[in-house]
Amino acid sequence: LIKIGEALQINTSLQTFDVSHNRICDDGAAAISECLKKNNTLRELKICENEIGSSGLIKIGEALQINTSLQTLDVSHNRISDDGAAAISECLKKNNTLQELKIS
């Protein structure tokens, strides 16, 4: 997943990325967060059911404070704790492009 994350940093055409149900855990979420900081064409990210915990969601939340293209984020059915939810809520204060968030 690290190699895919690196490729997504420079990709200019992909609009939807779905890696749901792949057990990417926190390390995979961290790799995706790096691509979110640089990619400006991705509109939809689905990372549900991946055993992502607080540290992964914190990384995603930090990246979304910078990202200006993502409109839909699905992080449902992960191990979302108070810290992870707080990181996502912080990104919502700064991100003005995200339109749909699935966090059940």
PDB file as gemmi writes it, atoms N, CA and C in Angstrom:
CRYST1    1.000    1.000    1.000  90.00  90.00  90.00 P 1                      
ATOM      1  N   LEU A   1       0.822  -1.202   0.000  1.00  0.00           N  
ATOM      2  CA  LEU A   1       0.000   0.000   0.000  1.00  0.00           C  
ATOM      3  C   LEU A   1       0.863   1.262   0.000  1.00  0.00           C  
ATOM      4  N   ILE A   2       2.056   1.161   0.533  1.00  0.00           N  
ATOM      5  CA  ILE A   2       2.955   2.324   0.557  1.00  0.00           C  
ATOM      6  C   ILE A   2       3.276   2.759  -0.873  1.00  0.00           C  
ATOM      7  N   LYS A   3       3.532   1.809  -1.750  1.00  0.00           N  
ATOM      8  CA  LYS A   3       3.837   2.135  -3.148  1.00  0.00           C  
ATOM      9  C   LYS A   3       2.637   2.776  -3.843  1.00  0.00           C  
ATOM     10  N   ILE A   4       1.437   2.281  -3.552  1.00  0.00           N  
ATOM     11  CA  ILE A   4       0.234   2.879  -4.137  1.00  0.00           C  
ATOM     12  C   ILE A   4       0.070   4.301  -3.612  1.00  0.00           C  
ATOM     13  N   GLY A   5       0.297   4.493  -2.324  1.00  0.00           N  
ATOM     14  CA  GLY A   5       0.224   5.828  -1.737  1.00  0.00           C  
ATOM     15  C   GLY A   5       1.200   6.791  -2.381  1.00  0.00           C  
ATOM     16  N   GLU A   6       2.404   6.321  -2.659  1.00  0.00           N  
ATOM     17  CA  GLU A   6       3.400   7.159  -3.332  1.00  0.00           C  
ATOM     18  C   GLU A   6       2.942   7.530  -4.738  1.00  0.00           C  
ATOM     19  N   ALA A   7       2.367   6.572  -5.442  1.00  0.00           N  
ATOM     20  CA  ALA A   7       1.876   6.842  -6.797  1.00  0.00           C  
ATOM     21  C   ALA A   7       0.718   7.833  -6.779  1.00  0.00           C  
ATOM     22  N   LEU A   8      -0.143   7.716  -5.783  1.00  0.00           N  
ATOM     23  CA  LEU A   8      -1.286   8.626  -5.690  1.00  0.00           C  
ATOM     24  C   LEU A   8      -0.869  10.065  -5.396  1.00  0.00           C  
ATOM     25  N   GLN A   9       0.300  10.241  -4.834  1.00  0.00           N  
ATOM     26  CA  GLN A   9       0.778  11.590  -4.557  1.00  0.00           C  
ATOM     27  C   GLN A   9       0.987  12.379  -5.845  1.00  0.00           C  
ATOM     28  N   ILE A  10       1.315  11.684  -6.926  1.00  0.00           N  
ATOM     29  CA  ILE A  10       1.582  12.378  -8.185  1.00  0.00           C  
ATOM     30  C   ILE A  10       0.535  12.108  -9.259  1.00  0.00           C  
ATOM     31  N   ASN A  11      -0.407  11.226  -8.978  1.00  0.00           N  
ATOM     32  CA  ASN A  11      -1.452  10.897  -9.940  1.00  0.00           C  
ATOM     33  C   ASN A  11      -2.374  12.098 -10.144  1.00  0.00           C  
ATOM     34  N   THR A  12      -2.771  12.349 -11.395  1.00  0.00           N  
ATOM     35  CA  THR A  12      -3.628  13.494 -11.692  1.00  0.00           C  
ATOM     36  C   THR A  12      -4.952  13.101 -12.341  1.00  0.00           C  
ATOM     37  N   SER A  13      -5.307  11.819 -12.310  1.00  0.00           N  
ATOM     38  CA  SER A  13      -6.547  11.418 -12.966  1.00  0.00           C  
ATOM     39  C   SER A  13      -7.497  10.617 -12.072  1.00  0.00           C  
ATOM     40  N   LEU A  14      -6.997   9.855 -11.121  1.00  0.00           N  
ATOM     41  CA  LEU A  14      -7.852   9.010 -10.295  1.00  0.00           C  
ATOM     42  C   LEU A  14      -8.745   9.869  -9.402  1.00  0.00           C  
ATOM     43  N   GLN A  15     -10.045   9.579  -9.417  1.00  0.00           N  
ATOM     44  CA  GLN A  15     -10.978  10.352  -8.605  1.00  0.00           C  
ATOM     45  C   GLN A  15     -11.563   9.553  -7.448  1.00  0.00           C  
ATOM     46  N   THR A  16     -11.595   8.221  -7.558  1.00  0.00           N  
ATOM     47  CA  THR A  16     -12.132   7.368  -6.507  1.00  0.00           C  
ATOM     48  C   THR A  16     -11.102   6.299  -6.155  1.00  0.00           C  
ATOM     49  N   PHE A  17     -10.875   6.122  -4.857  1.00  0.00           N  
ATOM     50  CA  PHE A  17      -9.945   5.100  -4.384  1.00  0.00           C  
ATOM     51  C   PHE A  17     -10.650   4.317  -3.278  1.00  0.00           C  
ATOM     52  N   ASP A  18     -10.833   3.028  -3.498  1.00  0.00           N  
ATOM     53  CA  ASP A  18     -11.549   2.169  -2.569  1.00  0.00           C  
ATOM     54  C   ASP A  18     -10.657   1.003  -2.162  1.00  0.00           C  
ATOM     55  N   VAL A  19     -10.211   1.011  -0.923  1.00  0.00           N  
ATOM     56  CA  VAL A  19      -9.423  -0.095  -0.381  1.00  0.00           C  
ATOM     57  C   VAL A  19     -10.132  -0.689   0.833  1.00  0.00           C  
ATOM     58  N   SER A  20     -11.437  -0.672   0.798  1.00  0.00           N  
ATOM     59  CA  SER A  20     -12.234  -1.226   1.889  1.00  0.00           C  
ATOM     60  C   SER A  20     -11.983  -2.721   2.037  1.00  0.00           C  
ATOM     61  N   HIS A  21     -12.145  -3.213   3.256  1.00  0.00           N  
ATOM     62  CA  HIS A  21     -12.061  -4.648   3.566  1.00  0.00           C  
ATOM     63  C   HIS A  21     -10.671  -5.246   3.289  1.00  0.00           C  
ATOM     64  N   ASN A  22      -9.613  -4.493   3.530  1.00  0.00           N  
ATOM     65  CA  ASN A  22      -8.271  -4.988   3.234  1.00  0.00           C  
ATOM     66  C   ASN A  22      -7.329  -5.027   4.435  1.00  0.00           C  
ATOM     67  N   ARG A  23      -7.835  -4.732   5.608  1.00  0.00           N  
ATOM     68  CA  ARG A  23      -7.012  -4.763   6.824  1.00  0.00           C  
ATOM     69  C   ARG A  23      -5.735  -3.929   6.684  1.00  0.00           C  
ATOM     70  N   ILE A  24      -5.882  -2.727   6.186  1.00  0.00           N  
ATOM     71  CA  ILE A  24      -4.700  -1.878   6.011  1.00  0.00           C  
ATOM     72  C   ILE A  24      -4.176  -1.328   7.332  1.00  0.00           C  
ATOM     73  N   CYS A  25      -5.013  -1.326   8.364  1.00  0.00           N  
ATOM     74  CA  CYS A  25      -4.638  -0.893   9.707  1.00  0.00           C  
ATOM     75  C   CYS A  25      -4.082   0.536   9.708  1.00  0.00           C  
ATOM     76  N   ASP A  26      -3.417   0.905  10.785  1.00  0.00           N  
ATOM     77  CA  ASP A  26      -2.912   2.266  10.941  1.00  0.00           C  
ATOM     78  C   ASP A  26      -1.784   2.599   9.972  1.00  0.00           C  
ATOM     79  N   ASP A  27      -0.928   1.631   9.669  1.00  0.00           N  
ATOM     80  CA  ASP A  27       0.176   1.889   8.743  1.00  0.00           C  
ATOM     81  C   ASP A  27      -0.343   2.226   7.340  1.00  0.00           C  
ATOM     82  N   GLY A  28      -1.353   1.502   6.896  1.00  0.00           N  
ATOM     83  CA  GLY A  28      -1.944   1.784   5.595  1.00  0.00           C  
ATOM     84  C   GLY A  28      -2.619   3.141   5.566  1.00  0.00           C  
ATOM     85  N   ALA A  29      -3.311   3.480   6.655  1.00  0.00           N  
ATOM     86  CA  ALA A  29      -3.954   4.796   6.748  1.00  0.00           C  
ATOM     87  C   ALA A  29      -2.914   5.910   6.721  1.00  0.00           C  
ATOM     88  N   ALA A  30      -1.773   5.687   7.365  1.00  0.00           N  
ATOM     89  CA  ALA A  30      -0.697   6.682   7.351  1.00  0.00           C  
ATOM     90  C   ALA A  30      -0.160   6.880   5.931  1.00  0.00           C  
ATOM     91  N   ALA A  31      -0.019   5.803   5.179  1.00  0.00           N  
ATOM     92  CA  ALA A  31       0.446   5.905   3.789  1.00  0.00           C  
ATOM     93  C   ALA A  31      -0.566   6.675   2.935  1.00  0.00           C  
ATOM     94  N   ILE A  32      -1.834   6.398   3.141  1.00  0.00           N  
ATOM     95  CA  ILE A  32      -2.875   7.112   2.397  1.00  0.00           C  
ATOM     96  C   ILE A  32      -2.902   8.580   2.794  1.00  0.00           C  
ATOM     97  N   SER A  33      -2.665   8.867   4.054  1.00  0.00           N  
ATOM     98  CA  SER A  33      -2.686  10.260   4.503  1.00  0.00           C  
ATOM     99  C   SER A  33      -1.607  11.087   3.800  1.00  0.00           C  
ATOM    100  N   GLU A  34      -0.463  10.470   3.527  1.00  0.00           N  
ATOM    101  CA  GLU A  34       0.598  11.196   2.814  1.00  0.00           C  
ATOM    102  C   GLU A  34       0.152  11.571   1.403  1.00  0.00           C  
ATOM    103  N   CYS A  35      -0.573  10.678   0.756  1.00  0.00           N  
ATOM    104  CA  CYS A  35      -1.057  10.993  -0.592  1.00  0.00           C  
ATOM    105  C   CYS A  35      -2.118  12.089  -0.536  1.00  0.00           C  
ATOM    106  N   LEU A  36      -2.938  12.105   0.508  1.00  0.00           N  
ATOM    107  CA  LEU A  36      -3.978  13.132   0.620  1.00  0.00           C  
ATOM    108  C   LEU A  36      -3.390  14.525   0.771  1.00  0.00           C  
ATOM    109  N   LYS A  37      -2.195  14.608   1.305  1.00  0.00           N  
ATOM    110  CA  LYS A  37      -1.554  15.918   1.477  1.00  0.00           C  
ATOM    111  C   LYS A  37      -1.136  16.530   0.147  1.00  0.00           C  
ATOM    112  N   LYS A  38      -0.900  15.688  -0.869  1.00  0.00           N  
ATOM    113  CA  LYS A  38      -0.373  16.181  -2.143  1.00  0.00           C  
ATOM    114  C   LYS A  38      -1.317  16.012  -3.322  1.00  0.00           C  
ATOM    115  N   ASN A  39      -2.178  15.019  -3.261  1.00  0.00           N  
ATOM    116  CA  ASN A  39      -3.069  14.739  -4.388  1.00  0.00           C  
ATOM    117  C   ASN A  39      -4.210  15.751  -4.405  1.00  0.00           C  
ATOM    118  N   ASN A  40      -4.493  16.317  -5.594  1.00  0.00           N  
ATOM    119  CA  ASN A  40      -5.579  17.284  -5.686  1.00  0.00           C  
ATOM    120  C   ASN A  40      -6.653  16.878  -6.691  1.00  0.00           C  
ATOM    121  N   THR A  41      -6.705  15.591  -7.046  1.00  0.00           N  
ATOM    122  CA  THR A  41      -7.747  15.122  -7.950  1.00  0.00           C  
ATOM    123  C   THR A  41      -8.661  14.077  -7.313  1.00  0.00           C  
ATOM    124  N   LEU A  42      -8.225  13.448  -6.243  1.00  0.00           N  
ATOM    125  CA  LEU A  42      -9.028  12.417  -5.592  1.00  0.00           C  
ATOM    126  C   LEU A  42     -10.264  13.056  -4.955  1.00  0.00           C  
ATOM    127  N   ARG A  43     -11.430  12.536  -5.298  1.00  0.00           N  
ATOM    128  CA  ARG A  43     -12.694  13.085  -4.798  1.00  0.00           C  
ATOM    129  C   ARG A  43     -13.365  12.180  -3.765  1.00  0.00           C  
ATOM    130  N   GLU A  44     -13.087  10.874  -3.856  1.00  0.00           N  
ATOM    131  CA  GLU A  44     -13.761   9.917  -2.977  1.00  0.00           C  
ATOM    132  C   GLU A  44     -12.762   8.893  -2.452  1.00  0.00           C  
ATOM    133  N   LEU A  45     -12.756   8.705  -1.143  1.00  0.00           N  
ATOM    134  CA  LEU A  45     -11.877   7.736  -0.497  1.00  0.00           C  
ATOM    135  C   LEU A  45     -12.709   6.831   0.396  1.00  0.00           C  
ATOM    136  N   LYS A  46     -12.631   5.532   0.128  1.00  0.00           N  
ATOM    137  CA  LYS A  46     -13.345   4.537   0.926  1.00  0.00           C  
ATOM    138  C   LYS A  46     -12.314   3.644   1.607  1.00  0.00           C  
ATOM    139  N   ILE A  47     -12.234   3.758   2.909  1.00  0.00           N  
ATOM    140  CA  ILE A  47     -11.301   2.937   3.681  1.00  0.00           C  
ATOM    141  C   ILE A  47     -12.040   2.261   4.841  1.00  0.00           C  
ATOM    142  N   CYS A  48     -13.263   1.846   4.569  1.00  0.00           N  
ATOM    143  CA  CYS A  48     -14.071   1.225   5.623  1.00  0.00           C  
ATOM    144  C   CYS A  48     -13.636  -0.216   5.880  1.00  0.00           C  
ATOM    145  N   GLU A  49     -13.924  -0.679   7.087  1.00  0.00           N  
ATOM    146  CA  GLU A  49     -13.626  -2.044   7.517  1.00  0.00           C  
ATOM    147  C   GLU A  49     -12.166  -2.430   7.286  1.00  0.00           C  
ATOM    148  N   ASN A  50     -11.269  -1.628   7.842  1.00  0.00           N  
ATOM    149  CA  ASN A  50      -9.841  -1.857   7.664  1.00  0.00           C  
ATOM    150  C   ASN A  50      -9.063  -1.935   8.966  1.00  0.00           C  
ATOM    151  N   GLU A  51      -9.750  -2.035  10.088  1.00  0.00           N  
ATOM    152  CA  GLU A  51      -9.082  -2.134  11.394  1.00  0.00           C  
ATOM    153  C   GLU A  51      -8.186  -0.923  11.675  1.00  0.00           C  
ATOM    154  N   ILE A  52      -8.618   0.236  11.186  1.00  0.00           N  
ATOM    155  CA  ILE A  52      -7.875   1.476  11.430  1.00  0.00           C  
ATOM    156  C   ILE A  52      -8.253   1.984  12.820  1.00  0.00           C  
ATOM    157  N   GLY A  53      -7.239   2.312  13.603  1.00  0.00           N  
ATOM    158  CA  GLY A  53      -7.449   2.819  14.954  1.00  0.00           C  
ATOM    159  C   GLY A  53      -7.150   4.300  15.051  1.00  0.00           C  
ATOM    160  N   SER A  54      -6.916   4.751  16.274  1.00  0.00           N  
ATOM    161  CA  SER A  54      -6.713   6.178  16.538  1.00  0.00           C  
ATOM    162  C   SER A  54      -5.561   6.789  15.756  1.00  0.00           C  
ATOM    163  N   SER A  55      -4.405   6.135  15.761  1.00  0.00           N  
ATOM    164  CA  SER A  55      -3.252   6.764  15.102  1.00  0.00           C  
ATOM    165  C   SER A  55      -3.473   6.902  13.603  1.00  0.00           C  
ATOM    166  N   GLY A  56      -4.128   5.945  12.979  1.00  0.00           N  
ATOM    167  CA  GLY A  56      -4.420   6.051  11.555  1.00  0.00           C  
ATOM    168  C   GLY A  56      -5.410   7.160  11.249  1.00  0.00           C  
ATOM    169  N   LEU A  57      -6.450   7.262  12.077  1.00  0.00           N  
ATOM    170  CA  LEU A  57      -7.444   8.314  11.866  1.00  0.00           C  
ATOM    171  C   LEU A  57      -6.879   9.694  12.166  1.00  0.00           C  
ATOM    172  N   ILE A  58      -5.981   9.774  13.115  1.00  0.00           N  
ATOM    173  CA  ILE A  58      -5.317  11.057  13.393  1.00  0.00           C  
ATOM    174  C   ILE A  58      -4.534  11.502  12.163  1.00  0.00           C  
ATOM    175  N   LYS A  59      -3.817  10.578  11.527  1.00  0.00           N  
ATOM    176  CA  LYS A  59      -3.058  10.906  10.306  1.00  0.00           C  
ATOM    177  C   LYS A  59      -3.995  11.356   9.179  1.00  0.00           C  
ATOM    178  N   ILE A  60      -5.105  10.637   9.004  1.00  0.00           N  
ATOM    179  CA  ILE A  60      -6.076  11.007   7.974  1.00  0.00           C  
ATOM    180  C   ILE A  60      -6.645  12.401   8.273  1.00  0.00           C  
ATOM    181  N   GLY A  61      -6.988  12.643   9.539  1.00  0.00           N  
ATOM    182  CA  GLY A  61      -7.519  13.950   9.928  1.00  0.00           C  
ATOM    183  C   GLY A  61      -6.536  15.079   9.666  1.00  0.00           C  
ATOM    184  N   GLU A  62      -5.264  14.852   9.972  1.00  0.00           N  
ATOM    185  CA  GLU A  62      -4.232  15.867   9.710  1.00  0.00           C  
ATOM    186  C   GLU A  62      -4.117  16.151   8.218  1.00  0.00           C  
ATOM    187  N   ALA A  63      -4.159  15.101   7.417  1.00  0.00           N  
ATOM    188  CA  ALA A  63      -4.044  15.272   5.965  1.00  0.00           C  
ATOM    189  C   ALA A  63      -5.242  16.033   5.404  1.00  0.00           C  
ATOM    190  N   LEU A  64      -6.409  15.785   5.950  1.00  0.00           N  
ATOM    191  CA  LEU A  64      -7.613  16.459   5.444  1.00  0.00           C  
ATOM    192  C   LEU A  64      -7.651  17.937   5.804  1.00  0.00           C  
ATOM    193  N   GLN A  65      -6.838  18.350   6.745  1.00  0.00           N  
ATOM    194  CA  GLN A  65      -6.736  19.776   7.034  1.00  0.00           C  
ATOM    195  C   GLN A  65      -6.012  20.504   5.899  1.00  0.00           C  
ATOM    196  N   ILE A  66      -5.241  19.749   5.109  1.00  0.00           N  
ATOM    197  CA  ILE A  66      -4.473  20.299   3.994  1.00  0.00           C  
ATOM    198  C   ILE A  66      -5.159  20.044   2.660  1.00  0.00           C  
ATOM    199  N   ASN A  67      -5.779  18.888   2.523  1.00  0.00           N  
ATOM    200  CA  ASN A  67      -6.371  18.456   1.256  1.00  0.00           C  
ATOM    201  C   ASN A  67      -7.494  19.394   0.820  1.00  0.00           C  
ATOM    202  N   THR A  68      -7.537  19.681  -0.491  1.00  0.00           N  
ATOM    203  CA  THR A  68      -8.552  20.590  -1.022  1.00  0.00           C  
ATOM    204  C   THR A  68      -9.410  19.954  -2.108  1.00  0.00           C  
ATOM    205  N   SER A  69      -9.385  18.628  -2.218  1.00  0.00           N  
ATOM    206  CA  SER A  69     -10.161  18.002  -3.289  1.00  0.00           C  
ATOM    207  C   SER A  69     -11.138  16.930  -2.820  1.00  0.00           C  
ATOM    208  N   LEU A  70     -10.846  16.261  -1.724  1.00  0.00           N  
ATOM    209  CA  LEU A  70     -11.686  15.137  -1.305  1.00  0.00           C  
ATOM    210  C   LEU A  70     -13.079  15.621  -0.915  1.00  0.00           C  
ATOM    211  N   GLN A  71     -14.102  14.974  -1.467  1.00  0.00           N  
ATOM    212  CA  GLN A  71     -15.487  15.343  -1.193  1.00  0.00           C  
ATOM    213  C   GLN A  71     -16.211  14.280  -0.364  1.00  0.00           C  
ATOM    214  N   THR A  72     -15.792  13.014  -0.496  1.00  0.00           N  
ATOM    215  CA  THR A  72     -16.442  11.916   0.216  1.00  0.00           C  
ATOM    216  C   THR A  72     -15.389  11.068   0.917  1.00  0.00           C  
ATOM    217  N   LEU A  73     -15.623  10.800   2.190  1.00  0.00           N  
ATOM    218  CA  LEU A  73     -14.727   9.954   2.983  1.00  0.00           C  
ATOM    219  C   LEU A  73     -15.565   8.928   3.737  1.00  0.00           C  
ATOM    220  N   ASP A  74     -15.226   7.661   3.556  1.00  0.00           N  
ATOM    221  CA  ASP A  74     -15.899   6.577   4.265  1.00  0.00           C  
ATOM    222  C   ASP A  74     -14.876   5.860   5.143  1.00  0.00           C  
ATOM    223  N   VAL A  75     -14.981   6.089   6.442  1.00  0.00           N  
ATOM    224  CA  VAL A  75     -14.117   5.415   7.420  1.00  0.00           C  
ATOM    225  C   VAL A  75     -14.958   4.542   8.351  1.00  0.00           C  
ATOM    226  N   SER A  76     -16.131   4.164   7.895  1.00  0.00           N  
ATOM    227  CA  SER A  76     -17.042   3.388   8.736  1.00  0.00           C  
ATOM    228  C   SER A  76     -16.473   2.007   9.058  1.00  0.00           C  
ATOM    229  N   HIS A  77     -16.932   1.475  10.165  1.00  0.00           N  
ATOM    230  CA  HIS A  77     -16.584   0.126  10.619  1.00  0.00           C  
ATOM    231  C   HIS A  77     -15.086  -0.062  10.837  1.00  0.00           C  
ATOM    232  N   ASN A  78     -14.454   0.954  11.402  1.00  0.00           N  
ATOM    233  CA  ASN A  78     -13.077   0.857  11.858  1.00  0.00           C  
ATOM    234  C   ASN A  78     -13.088   0.975  13.379  1.00  0.00           C  
ATOM    235  N   ARG A  79     -11.933   0.983  13.992  1.00  0.00           N  
ATOM    236  CA  ARG A  79     -11.841   1.055  15.453  1.00  0.00           C  
ATOM    237  C   ARG A  79     -11.716   2.519  15.882  1.00  0.00           C  
ATOM    238  N   ILE A  80     -12.797   3.255  15.716  1.00  0.00           N  
ATOM    239  CA  ILE A  80     -12.788   4.693  15.964  1.00  0.00           C  
ATOM    240  C   ILE A  80     -12.962   4.955  17.459  1.00  0.00           C  
ATOM    241  N   SER A  81     -11.947   5.552  18.048  1.00  0.00           N  
ATOM    242  CA  SER A  81     -11.987   5.905  19.467  1.00  0.00           C  
ATOM    243  C   SER A  81     -12.266   7.402  19.586  1.00  0.00           C  
ATOM    244  N   ASP A  82     -12.270   7.898  20.797  1.00  0.00           N  
ATOM    245  CA  ASP A  82     -12.474   9.326  21.012  1.00  0.00           C  
ATOM    246  C   ASP A  82     -11.383  10.153  20.340  1.00  0.00           C  
ATOM    247  N   ASP A  83     -10.129   9.678  20.411  1.00  0.00           N  
ATOM    248  CA  ASP A  83      -9.021  10.408  19.786  1.00  0.00           C  
ATOM    249  C   ASP A  83      -9.176  10.473  18.269  1.00  0.00           C  
ATOM    250  N   GLY A  84      -9.561   9.373  17.669  1.00  0.00           N  
ATOM    251  CA  GLY A  84      -9.764   9.342  16.223  1.00  0.00           C  
ATOM    252  C   GLY A  84     -10.909  10.234  15.802  1.00  0.00           C  
ATOM    253  N   ALA A  85     -12.006  10.185  16.550  1.00  0.00           N  
ATOM    254  CA  ALA A  85     -13.155  11.044  16.249  1.00  0.00           C  
ATOM    255  C   ALA A  85     -12.796  12.516  16.430  1.00  0.00           C  
ATOM    256  N   ALA A  86     -11.992  12.820  17.425  1.00  0.00           N  
ATOM    257  CA  ALA A  86     -11.558  14.205  17.644  1.00  0.00           C  
ATOM    258  C   ALA A  86     -10.701  14.702  16.481  1.00  0.00           C  
ATOM    259  N   ALA A  87      -9.842  13.836  15.956  1.00  0.00           N  
ATOM    260  CA  ALA A  87      -9.000  14.226  14.814  1.00  0.00           C  
ATOM    261  C   ALA A  87      -9.849  14.516  13.584  1.00  0.00           C  
ATOM    262  N   ILE A  88     -10.848  13.700  13.361  1.00  0.00           N  
ATOM    263  CA  ILE A  88     -11.732  13.930  12.222  1.00  0.00           C  
ATOM    264  C   ILE A  88     -12.530  15.218  12.430  1.00  0.00           C  
ATOM    265  N   SER A  89     -12.988  15.462  13.650  1.00  0.00           N  
ATOM    266  CA  SER A  89     -13.752  16.688  13.905  1.00  0.00           C  
ATOM    267  C   SER A  89     -12.884  17.930  13.731  1.00  0.00           C  
ATOM    268  N   GLU A  90     -11.610  17.845  14.086  1.00  0.00           N  
ATOM    269  CA  GLU A  90     -10.698  18.978  13.882  1.00  0.00           C  
ATOM    270  C   GLU A  90     -10.529  19.284  12.395  1.00  0.00           C  
ATOM    271  N   CYS A  91     -10.440  18.248  11.590  1.00  0.00           N  
ATOM    272  CA  CYS A  91     -10.270  18.476  10.149  1.00  0.00           C  
ATOM    273  C   CYS A  91     -11.504  19.146   9.569  1.00  0.00           C  
ATOM    274  N   LEU A  92     -12.675  18.838  10.106  1.00  0.00           N  
ATOM    275  CA  LEU A  92     -13.906  19.438   9.594  1.00  0.00           C  
ATOM    276  C   LEU A  92     -13.955  20.944   9.841  1.00  0.00           C  
ATOM    277  N   LYS A  93     -13.221  21.415  10.840  1.00  0.00           N  
ATOM    278  CA  LYS A  93     -13.173  22.853  11.114  1.00  0.00           C  
ATOM    279  C   LYS A  93     -12.382  23.602  10.045  1.00  0.00           C  
ATOM    280  N   LYS A  94     -11.440  22.919   9.390  1.00  0.00           N  
ATOM    281  CA  LYS A  94     -10.553  23.572   8.426  1.00  0.00           C  
ATOM    282  C   LYS A  94     -10.817  23.175   6.983  1.00  0.00           C  
ATOM    283  N   ASN A  95     -11.327  21.979   6.769  1.00  0.00           N  
ATOM    284  CA  ASN A  95     -11.551  21.483   5.413  1.00  0.00           C  
ATOM    285  C   ASN A  95     -12.901  21.979   4.918  1.00  0.00           C  
ATOM    286  N   ASN A  96     -12.902  22.631   3.743  1.00  0.00           N  
ATOM    287  CA  ASN A  96     -14.161  23.146   3.216  1.00  0.00           C  
ATOM    288  C   ASN A  96     -14.591  22.457   1.922  1.00  0.00           C  
ATOM    289  N   THR A  97     -13.982  21.319   1.609  1.00  0.00           N  
ATOM    290  CA  THR A  97     -14.386  20.588   0.406  1.00  0.00           C  
ATOM    291  C   THR A  97     -15.095  19.272   0.721  1.00  0.00           C  
ATOM    292  N   LEU A  98     -14.875  18.717   1.893  1.00  0.00           N  
ATOM    293  CA  LEU A  98     -15.512  17.451   2.255  1.00  0.00           C  
ATOM    294  C   LEU A  98     -17.021  17.659   2.387  1.00  0.00           C  
ATOM    295  N   GLN A  99     -17.788  16.864   1.634  1.00  0.00           N  
ATOM    296  CA  GLN A  99     -19.237  17.015   1.628  1.00  0.00           C  
ATOM    297  C   GLN A  99     -19.951  15.823   2.264  1.00  0.00           C  
ATOM    298  N   GLU A 100     -19.307  14.674   2.268  1.00  0.00           N  
ATOM    299  CA  GLU A 100     -19.947  13.472   2.817  1.00  0.00           C  
ATOM    300  C   GLU A 100     -18.936  12.697   3.657  1.00  0.00           C  
ATOM    301  N   LEU A 101     -19.337  12.372   4.878  1.00  0.00           N  
ATOM    302  CA  LEU A 101     -18.485  11.639   5.815  1.00  0.00           C  
ATOM    303  C   LEU A 101     -19.286  10.474   6.380  1.00  0.00           C  
ATOM    304  N   LYS A 102     -18.775   9.276   6.181  1.00  0.00           N  
ATOM    305  CA  LYS A 102     -19.392   8.075   6.762  1.00  0.00           C  
ATOM    306  C   LYS A 102     -18.461   7.569   7.850  1.00  0.00           C  
ATOM    307  N   ILE A 103     -18.958   7.571   9.078  1.00  0.00           N  
ATOM    308  CA  ILE A 103     -18.099   7.267  10.225  1.00  0.00           C  
ATOM    309  C   ILE A 103     -18.777   6.314  11.198  1.00  0.00           C  
ATOM    310  N   SER A 104     -19.782   5.572  10.743  1.00  0.00           N  
ATOM    311  CA  SER A 104     -20.547   4.685  11.635  1.00  0.00           C  
ATOM    312  C   SER A 104     -19.711   3.534  12.157  1.00  0.00           C  
TER     313      SER A 104                                                      
END                                                                             
